[in-house]
XYZ file of C-alpha atoms in Angstrom:
273
model
C -22.005 35.754 -18.776
C -22.410 33.016 -16.059
C -19.007 31.896 -15.262
C -20.323 29.740 -12.692
C -21.933 27.765 -15.696
C -18.900 28.337 -17.928
C -16.426 26.677 -14.869
C -18.765 23.939 -14.267
C -19.101 22.953 -17.705
C -15.489 23.401 -18.375
C -14.631 21.043 -15.195
C -16.963 18.404 -16.601
C -15.473 18.648 -20.228
C -11.886 17.810 -18.797
C -13.176 15.409 -16.939
C -14.905 13.836 -19.646
C -11.670 14.221 -22.045
C -9.471 12.089 -19.339
C -12.201 9.377 -19.517
C -11.879 9.196 -23.504
C -8.254 9.322 -23.431
C -7.870 6.880 -20.752
C -10.543 4.333 -20.899
C -11.161 1.687 -23.586
C -15.245 1.707 -23.898
C -15.921 -1.888 -23.621
C -18.191 -1.909 -20.591
C -17.749 -5.489 -20.556
C -14.004 -6.018 -20.171
C -13.091 -8.620 -17.627
C -9.415 -9.451 -16.336
C -8.546 -12.831 -17.422
C -5.025 -13.146 -15.836
C -3.777 -16.212 -13.946
C -0.991 -16.594 -11.645
C 1.535 -17.519 -14.810
C 0.419 -14.688 -17.087
C 2.204 -11.887 -15.639
C 5.678 -10.859 -16.527
C 7.980 -9.335 -14.006
C 10.603 -7.685 -16.243
C 8.292 -4.815 -16.891
C 7.403 -3.707 -13.244
C 8.980 -0.551 -12.061
C 8.793 0.812 -8.372
C 6.804 4.042 -7.951
C 11.057 5.597 -6.814
C 11.151 5.599 -10.956
C 8.406 8.023 -11.299
C 9.389 10.946 -8.876
C 11.437 13.819 -9.634
C 15.091 13.622 -8.858
C 14.495 15.783 -5.752
C 11.756 13.392 -4.357
C 14.079 10.409 -5.153
C 17.134 12.265 -3.678
C 15.362 12.920 -0.239
C 14.672 9.003 -0.154
C 17.946 7.929 -0.610
C 19.280 10.274 1.961
C 19.432 7.853 5.346
C 19.462 11.559 7.490
C 16.908 13.938 5.431
C 14.452 11.104 4.708
C 11.630 12.074 7.159
C 9.806 8.849 7.081
C 12.831 7.442 9.127
C 11.556 9.261 12.354
C 8.896 6.616 12.530
C 11.385 4.186 11.924
C 13.213 5.269 14.652
C 10.019 5.422 16.370
C 9.032 2.107 15.879
C 12.475 0.414 17.164
C 11.654 2.208 20.707
C 8.077 0.639 20.483
C 10.102 -2.790 19.603
C 12.074 -2.578 22.515
C 9.510 -0.701 25.051
C 7.593 -3.105 27.547
C 4.098 -2.252 27.890
C 3.969 -2.346 31.369
C 6.307 -3.771 34.460
C 5.300 -7.523 33.887
C 4.474 -7.696 30.040
C 7.408 -8.582 27.780
C 8.205 -6.128 24.774
C 8.410 -7.219 21.070
C 11.663 -7.732 20.799
C 11.571 -10.843 23.951
C 9.880 -13.128 21.384
C 11.666 -11.937 18.254
C 15.295 -11.531 19.871
C 17.337 -8.649 20.374
C 19.285 -8.813 16.871
C 15.864 -9.064 14.878
C 17.169 -11.665 12.588
C 13.963 -13.528 12.662
C 12.074 -10.543 11.260
C 14.581 -9.541 8.642
C 12.685 -10.594 5.393
C 9.103 -10.782 7.201
C 7.670 -8.160 5.241
C 8.643 -9.549 1.691
C 5.836 -12.491 2.483
C 2.796 -10.424 3.507
C -0.128 -10.399 3.568
C -0.408 -14.027 4.810
C -3.132 -16.450 5.690
C -3.649 -16.779 9.308
C -5.052 -20.350 9.912
C -6.501 -19.177 13.314
C -8.880 -16.902 11.922
C -8.813 -18.545 8.533
C -8.643 -14.909 7.094
C -5.907 -12.856 5.450
C -3.620 -10.948 7.487
C -1.323 -8.202 6.668
C 1.758 -6.765 8.445
C -0.429 -3.989 10.975
C -2.824 -7.011 11.711
C -0.145 -9.035 12.513
C 1.459 -6.534 15.203
C -1.883 -5.992 16.704
C -2.546 -9.964 16.870
C 0.691 -10.302 18.896
C -0.222 -7.036 20.742
C -3.561 -8.324 22.169
C -2.548 -12.219 22.331
C 0.742 -11.895 23.777
C 1.140 -8.328 25.301
C -2.595 -8.249 26.155
C -3.206 -4.713 25.280
C -5.490 -3.216 23.341
C -4.550 -2.734 19.355
C -3.621 0.016 18.417
C -6.028 1.817 16.197
C -5.510 2.084 12.041
C -3.078 4.835 10.820
C -2.211 5.637 14.645
C 1.450 6.774 15.203
C 2.147 3.602 17.032
C 0.862 1.307 14.539
C 2.274 3.200 11.291
C 5.954 3.281 13.574
C 6.105 -0.477 14.277
C 4.958 -1.164 10.539
C 7.665 1.178 9.233
C 10.182 -0.298 11.604
C 9.502 -4.104 10.849
C 9.409 -3.410 6.805
C 12.659 -1.442 7.113
C 14.080 -4.569 8.452
C 13.336 -5.772 4.780
C 14.596 -2.941 3.125
C 16.381 -3.743 -0.131
C 15.170 -7.653 -0.290
C 12.422 -8.336 -2.703
C 8.929 -9.009 -2.404
C 8.475 -12.880 -2.627
C 4.514 -13.082 -1.807
C 3.559 -16.661 -2.449
C -0.250 -17.502 -3.390
C -0.998 -21.068 -1.727
C -4.287 -22.633 -1.795
C -5.205 -20.995 1.015
C -4.487 -17.424 -0.266
C -5.910 -18.096 -3.741
C -9.442 -17.045 -2.955
C -8.250 -13.693 -1.298
C -6.088 -13.033 -4.288
C -8.811 -13.697 -6.450
C -10.595 -11.195 -4.926
C -8.063 -8.769 -4.664
C -7.573 -8.910 -8.482
C -11.397 -8.651 -8.903
C -11.041 -5.469 -7.246
C -8.156 -3.792 -9.310
C -9.681 -4.590 -12.576
C -13.295 -3.763 -11.539
C -14.338 -0.121 -12.459
C -16.142 1.459 -9.901
C -17.483 5.095 -8.589
C -19.238 7.880 -10.752
C -15.919 8.003 -12.635
C -16.466 4.318 -13.706
C -12.751 3.452 -13.593
C -10.815 0.606 -12.507
C -7.450 0.704 -10.521
C -5.483 -0.481 -14.033
C -6.914 1.891 -15.857
C -4.436 4.580 -14.324
C -1.699 2.475 -12.868
C -1.498 -0.172 -16.092
C -2.950 1.604 -19.114
C -1.940 5.400 -18.455
C 1.559 4.556 -16.210
C 4.141 7.235 -16.985
C 1.310 9.764 -18.101
C 0.532 12.986 -16.007
C -2.485 13.189 -14.045
C -3.265 16.734 -12.391
C 0.569 17.461 -12.430
C 1.475 14.306 -10.848
C 2.979 11.196 -12.751
C 0.825 8.145 -12.652
C 3.176 4.965 -11.553
C 2.363 1.573 -11.726
C 0.854 1.340 -8.196
C 3.105 -0.921 -6.609
C 3.096 -1.195 -2.645
C 7.215 -1.857 -2.142
C 7.324 1.386 -0.119
C 4.727 1.310 2.505
C 4.299 2.932 4.703
C 5.392 5.958 2.770
C 6.030 9.653 3.693
C 4.042 11.704 0.923
C 4.831 15.140 0.526
C 1.222 16.082 0.058
C 0.318 14.395 3.241
C 3.404 15.904 5.104
C 3.361 12.755 7.393
C 3.920 8.685 6.878
C 0.724 7.034 5.918
C -0.392 3.444 5.155
C -1.081 1.696 1.768
C -5.153 1.355 2.772
C -5.043 4.868 3.320
C -3.806 5.571 -0.226
C -6.626 3.080 -1.576
C -9.054 5.149 0.245
C -7.936 8.343 -1.463
C -7.812 6.781 -4.947
C -11.479 5.110 -4.089
C -12.210 8.796 -3.512
C -10.525 10.200 -6.163
C -13.093 8.108 -8.722
C -15.978 9.259 -6.337
C -16.578 5.368 -5.319
C -17.455 3.986 -2.074
C -14.828 3.786 0.389
C -14.118 0.971 2.854
C -12.463 1.068 6.416
C -8.897 1.068 6.894
C -8.011 -2.733 7.555
C -11.118 -3.932 5.809
C -10.982 -7.346 4.160
C -11.750 -5.662 0.757
C -8.348 -3.604 0.998
C -6.168 -6.526 2.567
C -7.392 -8.670 -0.587
C -6.289 -6.279 -2.809
C -3.112 -5.636 -0.784
C -2.259 -9.194 -1.504
C -2.899 -8.754 -5.232
C -0.437 -5.653 -4.925
C 2.119 -7.379 -3.414
C 2.249 -10.284 -5.660
C 2.331 -7.911 -8.509
C 5.185 -6.058 -7.205
C 7.071 -9.604 -6.660
C 10.729 -9.030 -7.006
C 10.551 -5.374 -6.628
C 12.832 -4.450 -4.043
C 10.982 -3.124 -0.441
C 12.030 0.420 -0.092
C 10.125 1.504 3.326
C 10.089 4.219 3.967
C 9.622 5.276 0.515
C 8.936 9.168 -0.418
C 6.261 10.013 -2.804
C 4.927 13.276 -4.191
């Protein structure tokens, strides 16, 4: 008996069964959503799809491992790059009040570059333009820490992303990305995070795919990670093309996800399985 063949066939049968259960077979499916069509009262944070233990870990202000990066980010915020260059807090004031609520508004259109900019890119813009330092690499501890710190200043505040005429084309591209089938699995984001939210996949409960906790500490990563890291993981999971961290494709999608999460409270640093 060829056990290798049986195992290979079984894997494909399981995959095919999941596709049949999860996906509508209409190959010409399109997303026809407008800004006014989405109802907000059905949205639930990924927190509610976690186990009691994971929820307790996130809520523990001492044990939450993501707070290590928040503390590190606070140090970077108050640290001068050299003896001449001012620290972040020099511009944003010692009490940080001007940054409270900032994370609820990103990504935003940047009039200088005429592109969309998320918090990570805004931090690096300040670093290069005002501190005259090289940008932090995406997913570096320094950038994750500063992003976690800035986002944590808005913890408990609802997302309030506004789609202006400037943001609209980026928003539409992000929305199209969310509803577009991709990869060998021929799946779109919404197949998991809208049609099958709350169901099990590989022992994990599918959430609605909201971004209100990032950067998050994932137990499977054993570290803090950005939203774009998670997006790449999802692309890999459906055997689709991945994009660079900080790419326009992911920032556009990030805008759509932020708008989709409007009125959900920021939880950074969230803890997920």
